[in-house]
Amino acid sequence: MLLANLNYNVNDIVTLKLGNGEELVGKLAERTDDEITLIRPLVFTMHPQNGQAMLVPWLMSINPMGTTPISINRSNILAVTKTMKDIADSYIESTSGIVKPPTPGLVL
């Protein structure tokens, strides 16, 4: 992978598509030639009752509000990119409790 053309940096909220089909969202802690390290990785899943997409903890046996970095071997990653704003905001709200106000717009 050519590191010079990446559109994400440390501390960005990024999305990883894994070889098993899972899509992770997390805060990028570190990237090396061999691994990408995330803090508080969440996985996209569908709500079983209403079919809505939702973020849930990727690893159930760790503290979901902890800051333990989780390293993922690049051989398991198909794609990585900066997460779109709406989903990144939802991730931040889920992991920190911080709710971003809506973007002001024209009120008619």
XYZ file of C-alpha atoms in Angstrom:
108
model
C 0.000 0.000 0.000
C 1.310 3.427 -0.902
C 1.208 5.473 2.298
C 1.635 8.836 0.542
C -1.908 8.834 -0.913
C -3.930 8.129 2.217
C -6.918 10.338 2.974
C -6.826 9.683 6.723
C -4.519 10.474 9.638
C -3.967 9.436 13.238
C -6.951 10.481 15.424
C -9.345 10.437 12.444
C -12.441 8.248 12.583
C -11.809 5.604 9.918
C -13.686 2.724 8.320
C -12.035 -0.641 7.661
C -13.551 -3.318 5.447
C -12.268 -6.702 6.576
C -11.860 -9.813 4.475
C -14.662 -11.562 6.394
C -17.121 -8.836 5.337
C -17.232 -6.885 8.592
C -17.079 -3.109 8.395
C -15.361 -1.496 11.379
C -15.442 2.124 12.478
C -12.897 3.382 14.986
C -10.470 6.092 15.986
C -7.123 5.571 14.271
C -4.358 5.266 16.863
C -1.512 4.099 14.634
C -0.747 2.684 11.215
C 2.294 0.691 10.195
C 3.184 -1.379 7.172
C 1.836 -4.464 8.987
C -1.036 -3.233 11.182
C -3.700 -0.629 11.704
C -4.513 0.126 15.335
C -7.946 1.403 16.355
C -9.399 2.628 19.630
C -12.986 1.621 20.448
C -13.695 -0.285 17.215
C -17.383 -0.707 16.451
C -18.907 -2.876 13.749
C -21.869 -2.133 11.492
C -24.757 -4.523 11.863
C -28.445 -4.517 11.118
C -31.003 -4.199 13.920
C -32.886 -7.525 13.961
C -36.321 -5.949 14.448
C -36.344 -2.883 12.217
C -33.475 -3.478 9.769
C -31.779 -0.170 10.626
C -27.986 -0.026 10.454
C -26.364 0.371 13.854
C -22.915 0.377 15.450
C -22.141 -2.203 18.149
C -18.901 -3.147 19.929
C -16.687 -5.306 17.720
C -15.125 -7.195 20.637
C -17.621 -8.041 23.359
C -15.011 -9.055 25.955
C -13.361 -5.631 26.300
C -14.547 -2.406 27.878
C -16.362 -0.605 25.022
C -15.545 2.754 26.627
C -11.907 1.836 27.279
C -8.953 3.183 25.355
C -7.068 -0.072 24.840
C -5.715 -0.002 21.277
C -6.729 -2.950 19.085
C -4.283 -3.904 16.318
C -5.597 -5.438 13.109
C -3.203 -7.121 10.709
C -3.283 -5.494 7.274
C -3.560 -8.927 5.655
C -7.145 -8.997 7.020
C -8.048 -5.535 5.695
C -9.459 -5.055 2.199
C -9.963 -1.293 2.383
C -9.494 1.629 4.744
C -10.723 5.192 4.420
C -11.868 8.174 6.450
C -15.449 7.669 7.647
C -18.209 9.857 6.221
C -19.236 12.722 8.514
C -22.694 11.474 9.592
C -21.364 8.072 10.612
C -18.265 9.578 12.259
C -20.566 11.854 14.295
C -22.661 8.833 15.307
C -19.477 6.980 16.308
C -18.316 9.931 18.447
C -21.734 10.127 20.108
C -21.741 6.365 20.788
C -18.258 6.268 22.280
C -18.071 9.561 24.129
C -21.587 10.785 24.767
C -20.778 14.017 22.917
C -23.668 15.008 20.683
C -22.803 17.329 17.822
C -25.458 19.929 17.087
C -27.078 19.803 13.668
C -25.602 22.025 10.995
C -27.559 25.286 10.891
C -29.586 25.718 7.784
C -32.224 27.887 6.248
C -35.436 27.890 8.247
C -38.571 28.566 6.241
